[in-house]
Short mmCIF file of C-alpha atoms in Angstrom, two decimals:
data_model
loop_
_atom_site.label_atom_id
_atom_site.label_comp_id
_atom_site.label_asym_id
_atom_site.label_seq_id
_atom_site.Cartn_x
_atom_site.Cartn_y
_atom_site.Cartn_z
CA MET A 1 35.84 -82.33 45.76
CA ASN A 2 36.85 -85.77 46.59
CA TYR A 3 34.88 -88.45 48.48
CA PRO A 4 37.78 -90.07 50.10
CA ASN A 5 36.48 -93.61 50.17
CA GLY A 6 33.92 -93.28 47.37
CA LYS A 7 31.44 -95.40 49.38
CA ARG A 8 28.30 -93.55 49.06
CA LYS A 9 26.87 -90.60 47.34
CA SER A 10 26.62 -88.07 50.25
CA LEU A 11 23.44 -86.27 51.29
CA ASN A 12 23.24 -82.59 50.63
CA GLN A 13 24.39 -80.71 53.67
CA ASN A 14 21.59 -78.17 53.13
CA LYS A 15 19.08 -80.75 53.92
CA PHE A 16 20.03 -80.51 57.60
CA LYS A 17 19.55 -76.87 57.88
CA GLN A 18 16.41 -75.88 59.47
CA THR A 19 14.13 -73.12 58.41
CA ASN A 20 13.73 -70.58 60.95
CA GLN A 21 11.80 -67.18 61.19
CA GLY A 22 10.18 -68.01 57.92
CA TYR A 23 13.42 -68.20 56.02
CA SER A 24 16.47 -70.26 55.74
CA ASN A 25 19.98 -68.83 55.05
CA ARG A 26 20.62 -72.10 53.16
CA GLY A 27 17.63 -72.06 50.85
CA MET A 28 18.39 -74.83 48.36
CA SER A 29 17.43 -72.90 45.17
CA LEU A 30 19.23 -69.67 46.02
CA GLU A 31 22.40 -71.53 47.14
CA SER A 32 22.45 -73.73 44.16
CA ASP A 33 21.89 -70.79 41.83
CA ILE A 34 24.79 -69.00 43.46
CA ASN A 35 26.88 -72.08 43.02
CA VAL A 36 26.10 -72.35 39.33
CA THR A 37 26.87 -68.65 38.99
CA ASN A 38 30.26 -68.88 40.90
CA THR A 39 31.24 -71.88 38.74
CA TYR A 40 30.47 -69.89 35.59
CA TYR A 41 32.48 -66.95 36.85
CA LEU A 42 35.35 -69.22 37.70
CA GLU A 43 35.26 -70.99 34.36
CA THR A 44 35.18 -67.80 32.40
CA ASP A 45 37.88 -66.40 34.60
CA GLN A 46 35.83 -63.41 35.66
CA ALA A 47 36.02 -63.86 39.46
CA ILE A 48 37.25 -66.36 41.99
CA ILE A 49 34.50 -66.70 44.60
CA HIS A 50 33.89 -69.72 46.71
CA LYS A 51 31.32 -70.81 49.38
CA LYS A 52 33.14 -71.66 52.59
CA PRO A 53 32.71 -75.20 53.99
CA THR A 54 30.06 -75.65 56.61
CA PRO A 55 31.74 -75.31 59.92
CA VAL A 56 31.52 -78.63 61.89
CA GLN A 57 32.79 -79.38 65.35
CA ILE A 58 34.35 -82.88 65.28
CA VAL A 59 34.02 -84.95 68.43
CA ASN A 60 34.80 -88.53 67.43
CA VAL A 61 36.71 -90.14 64.59
CA LYS A 62 37.25 -93.81 63.76
CA TYR A 63 40.12 -95.25 61.65
CA PRO A 64 38.95 -98.39 60.04
CA LYS A 65 41.67 -100.57 58.61
CA ARG A 66 42.34 -100.03 54.88
CA SER A 67 39.70 -97.24 54.59
CA ALA A 68 39.32 -93.56 55.15
CA ALA A 69 38.82 -92.06 58.63
CA VAL A 70 35.14 -91.80 59.55
CA ILE A 71 33.81 -89.01 61.62
CA THR A 72 31.25 -90.69 63.78
CA GLU A 73 30.21 -87.80 66.01
CA ALA A 74 30.15 -84.08 65.00
CA TYR A 75 27.91 -80.99 65.40
CA PHE A 76 27.10 -78.07 63.19
CA LYS A 77 28.75 -74.87 64.35
CA GLN A 78 27.60 -71.34 63.83
CA ALA A 79 29.68 -69.59 61.10
CA SER A 80 31.78 -66.73 62.45
CA THR A 81 31.92 -64.92 59.19
CA THR A 82 29.90 -64.88 56.02
CA ASP A 83 29.24 -67.76 53.58
CA TYR A 84 31.04 -66.48 50.48
CA ASN A 85 34.18 -64.60 49.75
CA GLY A 86 36.85 -64.11 46.96
CA ILE A 87 38.18 -61.65 44.52
CA TYR A 88 36.84 -59.71 41.52
CA ARG A 89 38.73 -56.99 39.57
CA ASN A 90 41.42 -56.68 42.26
CA LYS A 91 38.71 -56.27 45.03
CA TYR A 92 37.95 -58.49 47.97
CA ILE A 93 34.39 -59.60 47.79
CA ASP A 94 32.36 -60.88 50.83
CA PHE A 95 28.72 -61.74 51.02
CA GLU A 96 25.91 -63.66 52.63
CA ALA A 97 22.94 -65.23 50.97
CA LYS A 98 19.50 -65.39 52.54
CA GLU A 99 16.12 -66.51 51.30
CA THR A 100 12.71 -65.69 52.74
CA LYS A 101 9.22 -66.94 52.10
CA ASN A 102 7.90 -63.78 53.65
CA LYS A 103 6.10 -61.45 51.24
CA THR A 104 6.21 -58.22 53.18
CA LEU A 105 9.47 -58.09 54.97
CA PHE A 106 13.02 -59.63 55.21
CA PRO A 107 13.53 -60.73 58.75
CA LEU A 108 17.03 -60.17 60.29
CA ALA A 109 16.76 -62.63 63.10
CA ASN A 110 19.14 -65.13 61.45
CA ILE A 111 21.87 -62.42 61.08
CA HIS A 112 24.21 -62.60 63.94
CA GLU A 113 26.04 -59.76 65.66
CA HIS A 114 29.55 -61.25 64.85
CA GLN A 115 28.51 -61.36 61.14
CA ILE A 116 27.56 -57.64 61.23
CA LYS A 117 30.85 -56.93 63.00
CA HIS A 118 32.71 -58.97 60.36
CA MET A 119 30.97 -57.10 57.45
CA GLU A 120 31.53 -53.64 59.05
CA SER A 121 35.21 -54.53 59.35
CA ILE A 122 35.47 -55.79 55.66
CA ILE A 123 34.07 -52.47 54.48
CA ARG A 124 36.48 -50.43 56.64
CA HIS A 125 39.37 -52.37 55.14
CA GLY A 126 38.21 -51.72 51.50
CA GLY A 127 36.27 -54.85 50.67
CA ILE A 128 32.90 -55.02 48.80
CA CYS A 129 30.29 -56.47 51.19
CA PHE A 130 26.62 -57.35 50.48
CA PHE A 131 23.66 -59.53 50.94
CA LEU A 132 21.96 -61.58 48.29
CA ILE A 133 18.33 -61.72 49.41
CA ARG A 134 15.69 -63.80 47.67
CA PHE A 135 11.97 -63.44 48.17
CA SER A 136 11.01 -66.83 47.12
CA PRO A 137 7.26 -66.13 46.76
CA PHE A 138 8.13 -63.55 44.08
CA GLU A 139 11.21 -65.36 42.73
CA GLU A 140 13.04 -62.09 43.08
CA THR A 141 16.71 -61.84 44.12
CA TYR A 142 18.16 -58.54 45.33
CA TYR A 143 21.67 -57.25 45.75
CA PHE A 144 21.60 -55.35 48.96
CA PRO A 145 24.71 -53.54 50.11
CA ALA A 146 25.80 -54.35 53.65
CA GLU A 147 25.98 -50.57 54.44
CA ASN A 148 22.24 -50.30 53.81
CA LEU A 149 21.40 -53.18 56.12
CA PHE A 150 23.32 -52.04 59.17
CA PRO A 151 20.88 -49.31 60.17
CA TYR A 152 17.99 -51.82 60.21
CA TRP A 153 20.06 -54.23 62.29
CA TYR A 154 20.81 -51.63 64.88
CA GLU A 155 17.35 -50.21 64.94
CA LYS A 156 15.51 -51.48 68.15
CA GLN A 157 12.04 -52.34 67.28
CA LYS A 158 9.07 -52.24 69.67
CA ASP A 159 8.42 -55.98 69.54
CA GLY A 160 12.19 -56.76 69.60
CA ARG A 161 12.06 -58.26 66.13
CA LYS A 162 14.29 -56.85 63.37
CA SER A 163 13.36 -56.73 59.75
CA ILE A 164 13.50 -54.73 56.53
CA PRO A 165 10.27 -53.91 54.82
CA TYR A 166 10.01 -55.39 51.33
CA PRO A 167 9.60 -51.95 49.76
CA LYS A 168 12.81 -50.80 51.34
CA ILE A 169 14.61 -53.85 49.91
CA LYS A 170 13.36 -52.65 46.45
CA GLU A 171 14.38 -49.01 47.19
CA ASN A 172 17.83 -49.59 48.66
CA GLY A 173 18.72 -52.66 46.85
CA THR A 174 19.05 -53.73 43.21
CA ILE A 175 17.05 -56.56 41.55
CA ILE A 176 19.34 -59.10 39.92
CA PRO A 177 18.11 -60.34 36.47
CA PHE A 178 18.07 -64.15 35.91
CA HIS A 179 20.20 -65.61 33.20
CA TYR A 180 20.61 -69.24 32.42
CA GLN A 181 24.34 -69.49 33.32
CA LYS A 182 24.48 -66.54 35.55
CA ARG A 183 21.52 -67.25 37.58
CA VAL A 184 22.35 -64.68 40.14
CA ASP A 185 24.63 -62.26 38.19
CA TYR A 186 25.79 -60.17 41.11
CA LEU A 187 28.95 -59.02 39.36
CA SER A 188 26.93 -57.08 36.92
CA ILE A 189 25.58 -55.03 39.87
CA ILE A 190 29.01 -54.57 41.37
CA ASP A 191 30.27 -53.36 37.94
CA LYS A 192 27.56 -50.65 38.06
CA LEU A 193 28.13 -49.74 41.77
CA TYR A 194 31.93 -49.76 42.05
CA PHE A 195 33.44 -49.46 38.57
CA MET B 1 32.40 -70.49 67.45
CA ASN B 2 29.45 -72.18 69.15
CA TYR B 3 29.17 -75.64 70.28
CA PRO B 4 25.47 -76.10 69.57
CA ASN B 5 24.62 -78.40 72.38
CA GLY B 6 27.57 -77.70 74.67
CA LYS B 7 27.82 -81.37 75.48
CA ARG B 8 31.53 -82.05 75.20
CA LYS B 9 34.71 -80.32 74.61
CA SER B 10 35.56 -81.34 71.12
CA LEU B 11 38.77 -82.83 70.00
CA ASN B 12 41.06 -80.76 67.84
CA GLN B 13 40.52 -81.49 64.18
CA ASN B 14 44.21 -81.40 63.52
CA LYS B 15 44.62 -84.59 65.47
CA PHE B 16 42.93 -86.40 62.60
CA LYS B 17 45.25 -85.16 59.93
CA GLN B 18 47.86 -87.59 58.94
CA THR B 19 51.42 -86.76 58.36
CA ASN B 20 52.47 -87.46 54.90
CA GLN B 21 55.66 -87.19 52.97
CA GLY B 22 57.47 -86.14 56.19
CA TYR B 23 55.35 -83.10 56.69
CA SER B 24 51.80 -82.15 57.48
CA ASN B 25 49.95 -79.16 56.05
CA ARG B 26 48.19 -78.90 59.48
CA GLY B 27 51.18 -78.93 61.65
CA MET B 28 49.78 -77.99 65.10
CA SER B 29 52.37 -75.51 66.08
CA LEU B 30 52.46 -73.48 62.79
CA GLU B 31 48.66 -73.57 62.53
CA SER B 32 48.22 -72.46 66.11
CA ASP B 33 50.81 -69.68 65.75
CA ILE B 34 49.03 -68.49 62.54
CA ASN B 35 45.73 -68.51 64.50
CA VAL B 36 47.21 -66.38 67.29
CA THR B 37 48.69 -64.04 64.73
CA ASN B 38 45.38 -63.73 62.90
CA THR B 39 43.49 -63.07 66.08
CA TYR B 40 45.94 -60.36 67.00
CA TYR B 41 45.58 -58.79 63.51
CA LEU B 42 41.81 -58.93 63.92
CA GLU B 43 41.70 -57.48 67.45
CA THR B 44 44.05 -54.61 66.48
CA ASP B 45 42.01 -54.05 63.29
CA GLN B 46 45.02 -54.50 60.98
CA ALA B 47 43.66 -57.28 58.75
CA ILE B 48 40.72 -59.69 58.49
CA ILE B 49 42.18 -63.08 57.73
CA HIS B 50 40.45 -66.39 58.72
CA LYS B 51 41.17 -70.08 58.40
CA LYS B 52 38.50 -71.77 56.29
CA PRO B 53 36.59 -74.60 58.02
CA THR B 54 37.82 -78.13 57.37
CA PRO B 55 35.72 -79.38 54.38
CA VAL B 56 33.70 -82.44 55.60
CA GLN B 57 31.35 -84.63 53.49
CA ILE B 58 28.27 -85.33 55.65
CA VAL B 59 26.57 -88.66 54.97
CA ASN B 60 24.28 -89.24 57.95
CA VAL B 61 22.59 -86.94 60.56
CA LYS B 62 20.31 -87.76 63.48
CA TYR B 63 17.87 -85.39 65.12
CA PRO B 64 17.46 -86.34 68.74
CA LYS B 65 14.48 -84.92 70.55
CA ARG B 66 15.31 -81.63 72.46
CA SER B 67 18.93 -81.52 71.49
CA ALA B 68 21.07 -80.48 68.48
CA ALA B 69 21.45 -82.44 65.22
CA VAL B 70 24.28 -84.99 65.44
CA ILE B 71 26.33 -85.84 62.43
CA THR B 72 26.86 -89.69 62.69
CA GLU B 73 28.81 -90.24 59.51
CA ALA B 74 30.98 -87.97 57.64
CA TYR B 75 34.36 -88.00 55.86
CA PHE B 76 37.26 -85.52 55.43
CA LYS B 77 37.34 -83.93 51.92
CA GLN B 78 40.29 -82.56 50.10
CA ALA B 79 40.22 -78.73 50.16
CA SER B 80 39.80 -77.21 46.71
CA THR B 81 41.40 -73.96 47.44
CA THR B 82 43.80 -72.72 50.13
CA ASP B 83 43.42 -72.67 53.89
CA TYR B 84 43.46 -69.00 54.62
CA ASN B 85 42.03 -65.84 52.90
CA GLY B 86 40.98 -62.42 53.82
CA ILE B 87 41.65 -58.69 53.27
CA TYR B 88 44.66 -56.38 54.22
CA ARG B 89 45.00 -52.72 53.17
CA ASN B 90 42.37 -53.13 50.37
CA LYS B 91 44.07 -56.24 49.01
CA TYR B 92 42.83 -59.69 48.81
CA ILE B 93 45.09 -62.08 50.61
CA ASP B 94 45.24 -65.86 50.02
CA PHE B 95 47.73 -68.34 51.51
CA GLU B 96 48.58 -71.87 52.45
CA ALA B 97 50.66 -73.03 55.41
CA LYS B 98 52.96 -76.04 55.37
CA GLU B 99 55.38 -77.37 57.88
CA THR B 100 58.13 -79.79 57.21
CA LYS B 101 60.43 -81.93 59.40
CA ASN B 102 62.79 -82.15 56.51
CA LYS B 103 66.24 -80.30 56.84
CA THR B 104 67.35 -80.14 53.28
CA LEU B 105 64.20 -79.54 51.15
CA PHE B 106 60.56 -78.60 51.17
CA PRO B 107 58.53 -81.41 49.56
CA LEU B 108 55.74 -80.40 47.20
CA ALA B 109 53.81 -83.71 47.20
CA ASN B 110 50.98 -82.38 49.38
CA ILE B 111 50.40 -79.40 47.22
CA HIS B 112 47.67 -80.38 44.72
CA GLU B 113 47.21 -79.17 41.08
CA HIS B 114 43.85 -77.50 41.80
CA GLN B 115 45.58 -75.45 44.59
CA ILE B 116 48.16 -74.30 42.17
CA LYS B 117 45.56 -73.37 39.58
CA HIS B 118 43.65 -71.58 42.29
CA MET B 119 46.75 -69.56 43.33
CA GLU B 120 47.62 -68.68 39.73
CA SER B 121 44.16 -67.38 39.22
CA ILE B 122 44.30 -65.34 42.38
CA ILE B 123 47.53 -63.61 41.29
CA ARG B 124 45.95 -62.96 37.81
CA HIS B 125 43.06 -61.14 39.50
CA GLY B 126 45.19 -58.93 41.65
CA GLY B 127 45.46 -60.82 44.95
CA ILE B 128 48.47 -61.49 47.14
CA CYS B 129 49.24 -65.19 47.17
CA PHE B 130 51.98 -67.03 49.19
CA PHE B 131 53.03 -69.94 51.27
CA LEU B 132 54.09 -69.90 54.89
CA ILE B 133 56.66 -72.65 55.10
CA ARG B 134 58.01 -73.80 58.45
CA PHE B 135 61.15 -75.92 58.80
CA SER B 136 60.36 -77.26 62.27
CA PRO B 137 63.93 -78.69 62.92
CA PHE B 138 65.25 -75.09 62.66
CA GLU B 139 62.19 -73.36 64.04
CA GLU B 140 62.26 -71.14 60.92
CA THR B 141 59.15 -69.85 59.10
CA TYR B 142 59.42 -68.36 55.70
CA TYR B 143 57.20 -66.20 53.66
CA PHE B 144 57.38 -67.70 50.17
CA PRO B 145 55.59 -65.95 47.19
CA ALA B 146 53.41 -68.30 45.26
CA GLU B 147 54.91 -67.03 41.99
CA ASN B 148 58.29 -68.23 43.27
CA LEU B 149 56.89 -71.81 43.93
CA PHE B 150 55.18 -72.42 40.64
CA PRO B 151 58.38 -73.17 38.63
CA TYR B 152 59.34 -75.83 41.12
CA TRP B 153 55.87 -77.39 41.02
CA TYR B 154 55.91 -77.54 37.19
CA GLU B 155 59.43 -78.81 37.03
CA LYS B 156 59.56 -82.50 36.22
CA GLN B 157 62.14 -84.24 38.35
CA LYS B 158 63.88 -87.47 37.51
CA ASP B 159 62.40 -89.43 40.41
CA GLY B 160 59.05 -87.82 39.90
CA ARG B 161 59.17 -86.19 43.27
CA LYS B 162 58.88 -82.46 43.51
CA SER B 163 60.52 -80.29 46.10
CA ILE B 164 62.35 -76.95 46.77
CA PRO B 165 65.85 -77.19 48.11
CA TYR B 166 66.20 -75.39 51.54
CA PRO B 167 68.80 -72.93 50.20
CA LYS B 168 66.28 -71.84 47.52
CA ILE B 169 63.68 -71.23 50.17
CA LYS B 170 66.12 -68.95 52.00
CA GLU B 171 67.07 -67.26 48.65
CA ASN B 172 63.60 -66.70 47.13
CA GLY B 173 61.59 -66.36 50.40
CA THR B 174 61.77 -64.09 53.48
CA ILE B 175 62.28 -65.39 57.01
CA ILE B 176 59.60 -64.29 59.36
CA PRO B 177 60.75 -63.06 62.77
CA PHE B 178 58.92 -64.42 65.82
CA HIS B 179 57.06 -62.03 68.05
CA TYR B 180 55.07 -63.01 71.17
CA GLN B 181 51.67 -61.83 69.78
CA LYS B 182 52.58 -61.72 66.11
CA ARG B 183 54.12 -65.21 66.05
CA VAL B 184 54.10 -65.36 62.25
CA ASP B 185 54.04 -61.74 61.37
CA TYR B 186 53.54 -62.15 57.68
CA LEU B 187 51.92 -58.69 57.25
CA SER B 188 55.29 -57.16 57.93
CA ILE B 189 56.69 -59.03 55.01
CA ILE B 190 53.58 -57.93 52.77
CA ASP B 191 54.25 -54.40 53.75
CA LYS B 192 57.82 -54.59 52.44
CA LEU B 193 56.95 -56.45 49.29
CA TYR B 194 53.77 -54.64 48.23
CA PHE B 195 53.52 -51.28 49.84
#
């Protein structure tokens, strides 16, 4: 990545994400663990999987003389798809990462309908689609197939809130072991499930 | 896409891209034609292909009371991969779109080494990778396989500039017919080349 004018070390974009419903989909540690993992996969030529840039709506830009264009007004936009995609063993890979501080359930409030539609579509077209879910109090990260999440998302609950109980995550997902370089080695789970 | 605070209609990000070397990789008309095409593919459930958000390095954000966070300082970053990716008929699709005003050649100056490395990697892993090249003076758009571009990119030229002569684009690429809804119907070319 280039910093066009090299002026400053930038802040981390994740700092600006707010925690909501007891979890953030940009939990620093899960996201940085995934980044380390993806870099390892890339460098060892196992898979090409990237995080998409944060979508930003640009409103104002200034063009100072002899330096790079400066965006002076912009807003965060909601992503219309998932955060990560790429290719592994000829297969299209697409996933979303979510972290929760909750100890009893995984809340679905931050998963949007257009993301569900996107994931259903990906599966219909032959892609591999899943969630990486971290329960930070337990330091556990699960591979959870998107197909297993849909029923919970569609289920209307009495209080209007949607969630997956922690025991169901354990039952219908697969825990991902931690390795130093492959901190969230989700490809090992894909190998077992699909190959 | 959401405009979090709904305050203003945003400017189009492409306005801020500068034309370089006689062409821009964000040529409004090619990009908007691809967007129309991708939307059509999506709505008719033929393929799921999206443009990645423009990468932006965020430096400063303000949090006004009772309204959305405002990014007050940010810079355009160079993309590390290609602009478009997705899935079609079980296959991973990855491409870059470039428009030139040149009538005799397609300049390669705006194609960066990390993009070439990325595309080589995608092909090695079983993906379909190509360029959509528009010669705007002729209103012609070509599907040009990435494999056919690499030799030109690696070829050292006397003056240090790299390019592909227009006749070679015609010879090693495929012209894409224009349709009202499928303005750049590149899937029809993929069908012929791969299925």
